[in-house]
Amino acid sequence: MDRHIQVFLNRISLLAATIATILLLSIILHPPDTCIPHFTPHNSLKFPRSTCDPHHQPRPFSTLEKKNHRLWSTSAWLKKVQSFSNIFRDAQKHDRSRTFPILSNSSKSLCLLAGAGQEAMALRQIGVSDVTAIDLVDSPPLVSRADPYNLPFFDDAFDFAFSAQFDVVLFPTRFVSEMDRMVRVGGFCLLLVEQCTQEEIKEIVGLFKRGKLIDAHNFTFSGSKMTKIVVKITNSTVNLL
């Protein structure tokens, strides 16, 4: 009796193995349709109907050059560059308190916290050839990555330094100290800040250990009320207003 039961169990095992083999072969030779269907409007037949559709293609790889071309062609980008260009062209003019400009085409210039690089592009567009722009995150080819509180440059390496982000810096004293250190004697630092009072201007200028206030006035920048502060780096350690 036990022998008949064993034979019966062996036959069941053989049958189960045979069925499993057939199912496996069927799956390999005829894979199930697991593609995700897509809703396709009646007038949009160019879109794939599922992820298995032969017309379904991944988005093509976009080079940095193409990405920059798209960014630099937007109206927002062009308006921002134009706004910076107006500021720098004004800096190229003779200032009301001096007979020489604070910026020239030969000025070795530094932009701090330059974002995507609109100010760097603006400087180059008005003819300034030597422009270095840095931020905590790089944005090639206009902006390189560097720590604005510990700049990787020698003392007195630049003729002109600019920043439109002083209002958001975490360590204002350290930020200005590095800007002060970077600019040679006779060079200039230009800051754009939210519109401020004379007392606030005096406080900002006081952060410069070698600087003297040359100009400060309110103006409108990209629809916002701002104050432009120009500091000249001198041999003096006393800040004058």
Short mmCIF file of C-alpha atoms in Angstrom, two decimals:
data_model
loop_
_atom_site.label_atom_id
_atom_site.label_comp_id
_atom_site.label_asym_id
_atom_site.label_seq_id
_atom_site.Cartn_x
_atom_site.Cartn_y
_atom_site.Cartn_z
CA MET A 1 0.00 0.00 0.00
CA ASP A 2 2.79 2.39 0.88
CA ARG A 3 4.45 1.60 -2.45
CA HIS A 4 1.33 2.67 -4.39
CA ILE A 5 1.14 5.95 -2.45
CA GLN A 6 4.80 6.71 -3.20
CA VAL A 7 4.29 6.05 -6.92
CA PHE A 8 1.22 8.31 -6.89
CA LEU A 9 3.16 11.13 -5.18
CA ASN A 10 6.04 10.78 -7.64
CA ARG A 11 3.63 11.15 -10.54
CA ILE A 12 2.12 14.30 -9.02
CA SER A 13 5.59 15.79 -8.50
CA LEU A 14 6.53 15.00 -12.12
CA LEU A 15 3.29 16.55 -13.37
CA ALA A 16 3.83 19.72 -11.29
CA ALA A 17 7.40 20.03 -12.55
CA THR A 18 6.20 19.63 -16.13
CA ILE A 19 3.51 22.31 -15.73
CA ALA A 20 5.99 24.71 -14.11
CA THR A 21 8.46 24.18 -16.96
CA ILE A 22 5.78 24.84 -19.57
CA LEU A 23 4.67 28.05 -17.80
CA LEU A 24 8.28 29.28 -17.52
CA LEU A 25 8.90 28.67 -21.22
CA SER A 26 5.63 30.45 -22.04
CA ILE A 27 6.64 33.51 -20.01
CA ILE A 28 10.10 33.63 -21.61
CA LEU A 29 8.75 33.25 -25.17
CA HIS A 30 5.68 35.48 -24.68
CA PRO A 31 6.27 38.13 -21.98
CA PRO A 32 3.10 39.70 -20.57
CA ASP A 33 2.12 43.21 -21.53
CA THR A 34 3.11 45.19 -18.42
CA CYS A 35 3.38 48.53 -20.16
CA ILE A 36 1.67 51.48 -18.53
CA PRO A 37 -1.01 52.95 -20.77
CA HIS A 38 -1.10 56.70 -21.35
CA PHE A 39 -4.17 58.79 -21.96
CA THR A 40 -3.89 60.19 -25.47
CA PRO A 41 -6.19 63.01 -26.56
CA HIS A 42 -7.90 62.52 -29.90
CA ASN A 43 -5.95 65.36 -31.48
CA SER A 44 -2.57 64.34 -30.03
CA LEU A 45 -1.76 61.12 -31.89
CA LYS A 46 1.92 61.98 -31.86
CA PHE A 47 2.13 60.99 -28.18
CA PRO A 48 2.83 57.32 -27.31
CA ARG A 49 -0.12 55.27 -26.12
CA SER A 50 1.99 53.27 -23.66
CA THR A 51 5.58 52.94 -22.47
CA CYS A 52 5.96 50.02 -24.90
CA ASP A 53 4.98 52.12 -27.88
CA PRO A 54 7.92 52.14 -30.34
CA HIS A 55 7.48 55.91 -30.63
CA HIS A 56 8.10 56.35 -26.91
CA GLN A 57 11.62 57.77 -26.66
CA PRO A 58 13.45 59.20 -23.61
CA ARG A 59 14.18 62.90 -23.58
CA PRO A 60 17.39 63.62 -25.48
CA PHE A 61 20.44 64.58 -23.44
CA SER A 62 20.79 68.36 -23.27
CA THR A 63 24.30 69.77 -23.23
CA LEU A 64 25.36 72.60 -20.94
CA GLU A 65 25.65 74.84 -23.99
CA LYS A 66 22.02 74.19 -24.95
CA LYS A 67 20.80 74.71 -21.38
CA ASN A 68 22.66 78.00 -21.13
CA HIS A 69 21.36 79.12 -24.51
CA ARG A 70 17.79 78.57 -23.34
CA LEU A 71 18.42 80.34 -20.02
CA TRP A 72 20.28 83.26 -21.55
CA SER A 73 17.49 83.80 -24.09
CA THR A 74 14.71 84.30 -21.53
CA SER A 75 13.28 87.77 -21.03
CA ALA A 76 13.94 87.62 -17.27
CA TRP A 77 17.64 86.91 -17.87
CA LEU A 78 18.00 89.64 -20.50
CA LYS A 79 16.27 92.24 -18.29
CA LYS A 80 18.52 91.40 -15.33
CA VAL A 81 21.66 91.62 -17.46
CA GLN A 82 20.49 94.97 -18.83
CA SER A 83 19.90 96.28 -15.30
CA PHE A 84 23.42 95.31 -14.25
CA SER A 85 24.83 96.78 -17.47
CA ASN A 86 23.26 100.15 -16.62
CA ILE A 87 24.94 100.11 -13.20
CA PHE A 88 28.34 99.24 -14.63
CA ARG A 89 28.09 101.77 -17.46
CA ASP A 90 27.35 104.41 -14.85
CA ALA A 91 30.45 103.23 -12.93
CA GLN A 92 32.49 103.79 -16.10
CA LYS A 93 31.49 107.43 -16.16
CA HIS A 94 33.20 110.24 -14.27
CA ASP A 95 31.73 110.33 -10.79
CA ARG A 96 30.33 113.61 -9.47
CA SER A 97 32.95 113.63 -6.70
CA ARG A 98 35.90 112.57 -8.86
CA THR A 99 37.36 113.14 -12.28
CA PHE A 100 37.93 109.44 -12.98
CA PRO A 101 35.65 106.39 -13.27
CA ILE A 102 35.56 103.57 -10.72
CA LEU A 103 35.45 100.94 -13.46
CA SER A 104 37.22 100.63 -16.79
CA ASN A 105 37.54 97.96 -19.46
CA SER A 106 40.95 97.06 -18.08
CA SER A 107 39.75 96.67 -14.48
CA LYS A 108 40.38 93.23 -13.03
CA SER A 109 36.91 92.64 -11.61
CA LEU A 110 35.42 90.31 -8.99
CA CYS A 111 31.72 89.51 -8.51
CA LEU A 112 30.77 87.96 -5.16
CA LEU A 113 27.70 85.75 -4.74
CA ALA A 114 27.09 86.11 -8.45
CA GLY A 115 24.22 83.61 -8.71
CA ALA A 116 23.73 82.37 -12.26
CA GLY A 117 26.10 85.03 -13.60
CA GLN A 118 24.01 87.91 -14.95
CA GLU A 119 26.39 90.51 -13.53
CA ALA A 120 29.42 88.73 -14.96
CA MET A 121 27.79 88.66 -18.37
CA ALA A 122 26.87 92.34 -18.05
CA LEU A 123 30.48 93.29 -17.28
CA ARG A 124 31.74 91.42 -20.30
CA GLN A 125 29.09 92.90 -22.55
CA ILE A 126 30.17 96.45 -21.71
CA GLY A 127 33.79 95.59 -22.50
CA VAL A 128 35.37 94.48 -19.20
CA SER A 129 37.53 91.53 -20.25
CA ASP A 130 38.94 90.26 -16.94
CA VAL A 131 35.95 89.13 -14.85
CA THR A 132 35.92 86.56 -12.04
CA ALA A 133 32.55 85.58 -10.56
CA ILE A 134 32.11 83.24 -7.60
CA ASP A 135 29.30 81.73 -5.57
CA LEU A 136 28.77 78.81 -3.22
CA VAL A 137 27.45 76.84 -6.20
CA ASP A 138 29.12 77.10 -9.58
CA SER A 139 27.23 78.01 -12.74
CA PRO A 140 29.61 77.37 -15.64
CA PRO A 141 30.93 79.03 -17.63
CA LEU A 142 30.16 82.35 -15.91
CA VAL A 143 30.41 81.53 -12.20
CA SER A 144 32.91 79.36 -10.31
CA ARG A 145 32.44 77.80 -6.90
CA ALA A 146 34.28 79.39 -3.97
CA ASP A 147 33.70 80.37 -0.36
CA PRO A 148 32.93 84.13 -0.21
CA TYR A 149 34.07 84.15 3.43
CA ASN A 150 37.45 82.64 2.57
CA LEU A 151 38.32 83.59 -0.98
CA PRO A 152 41.09 81.66 -2.77
CA PHE A 153 42.88 84.78 -4.07
CA PHE A 154 45.92 86.77 -3.03
CA ASP A 155 45.57 90.15 -1.33
CA ASP A 156 45.10 93.15 -3.64
CA ALA A 157 44.31 90.85 -6.58
CA PHE A 158 41.50 92.98 -8.07
CA ASP A 159 40.77 96.54 -9.13
CA PHE A 160 37.01 96.33 -8.64
CA ALA A 161 34.68 94.17 -6.53
CA PHE A 162 30.92 94.00 -6.75
CA SER A 163 28.06 92.30 -4.92
CA ALA A 164 24.29 92.65 -5.11
CA GLN A 165 23.70 90.05 -2.37
CA PHE A 166 25.11 91.75 0.72
CA ASP A 167 21.65 91.81 2.32
CA VAL A 168 21.53 88.00 2.52
CA VAL A 169 25.07 87.16 3.67
CA LEU A 170 25.33 85.23 6.94
CA PHE A 171 28.53 86.89 8.14
CA PRO A 172 28.59 90.52 6.92
CA THR A 173 31.82 91.44 8.70
CA ARG A 174 33.72 88.49 7.25
CA PHE A 175 32.21 89.05 3.81
CA VAL A 176 33.27 92.70 3.70
CA SER A 177 36.67 91.80 5.16
CA GLU A 178 37.34 89.48 2.23
CA MET A 179 36.11 92.05 -0.28
CA ASP A 180 38.32 94.67 1.38
CA ARG A 181 41.31 92.31 1.26
CA MET A 182 40.83 91.42 -2.41
CA VAL A 183 40.87 94.97 -3.79
CA ARG A 184 44.12 96.87 -4.20
CA VAL A 185 44.74 100.33 -2.83
CA GLY A 186 43.09 102.77 -5.23
CA GLY A 187 40.50 100.19 -6.30
CA PHE A 188 36.77 100.25 -5.61
CA CYS A 189 34.05 98.12 -4.03
CA LEU A 190 30.44 98.53 -5.09
CA LEU A 191 27.55 97.13 -3.06
CA LEU A 192 23.85 97.06 -3.92
CA VAL A 193 21.63 96.83 -0.83
CA GLU A 194 17.99 97.38 -0.01
CA GLN A 195 17.23 101.07 0.33
CA CYS A 196 18.73 102.23 3.63
CA THR A 197 19.27 105.31 5.76
CA GLN A 198 22.42 107.33 6.23
CA GLU A 199 23.04 105.61 9.55
CA GLU A 200 22.77 102.18 7.92
CA ILE A 201 25.12 103.27 5.13
CA LYS A 202 27.62 104.46 7.75
CA GLU A 203 27.37 101.10 9.50
CA ILE A 204 28.05 99.18 6.29
CA VAL A 205 30.98 101.37 5.29
CA GLY A 206 32.38 100.97 8.80
CA LEU A 207 32.94 97.28 8.06
CA PHE A 208 35.65 98.23 5.56
CA LYS A 209 38.96 98.58 7.40
CA ARG A 210 40.73 100.24 4.49
CA GLY A 211 37.79 101.88 2.77
CA LYS A 212 36.41 105.39 2.36
CA LEU A 213 32.90 106.19 1.19
CA ILE A 214 32.90 107.75 -2.27
CA ASP A 215 29.23 107.69 -3.17
CA ALA A 216 25.88 106.43 -1.85
CA HIS A 217 22.50 107.10 -3.35
CA ASN A 218 19.10 105.49 -3.81
CA PHE A 219 17.82 104.27 -7.14
CA THR A 220 15.45 101.70 -8.65
CA PHE A 221 16.90 98.37 -9.71
CA SER A 222 14.69 95.80 -11.49
CA GLY A 223 11.61 97.38 -9.92
CA SER A 224 13.04 97.42 -6.37
CA LYS A 225 14.22 100.40 -4.35
CA MET A 226 17.93 99.97 -3.70
CA THR A 227 20.93 101.88 -2.40
CA LYS A 228 24.24 101.88 -4.23
CA ILE A 229 27.33 102.21 -2.02
CA VAL A 230 30.75 102.87 -3.53
CA VAL A 231 33.83 102.49 -1.33
CA LYS A 232 37.39 103.34 -2.36
CA ILE A 233 40.19 101.27 -0.86
CA THR A 234 42.82 103.59 0.62
CA ASN A 235 45.89 103.36 2.82
CA SER A 236 43.87 104.85 5.65
CA THR A 237 42.35 102.59 8.31
CA VAL A 238 39.75 105.22 9.16
CA ASN A 239 36.38 105.25 7.37
CA LEU A 240 35.13 108.67 6.41
CA LEU A 241 31.63 109.72 5.46
#
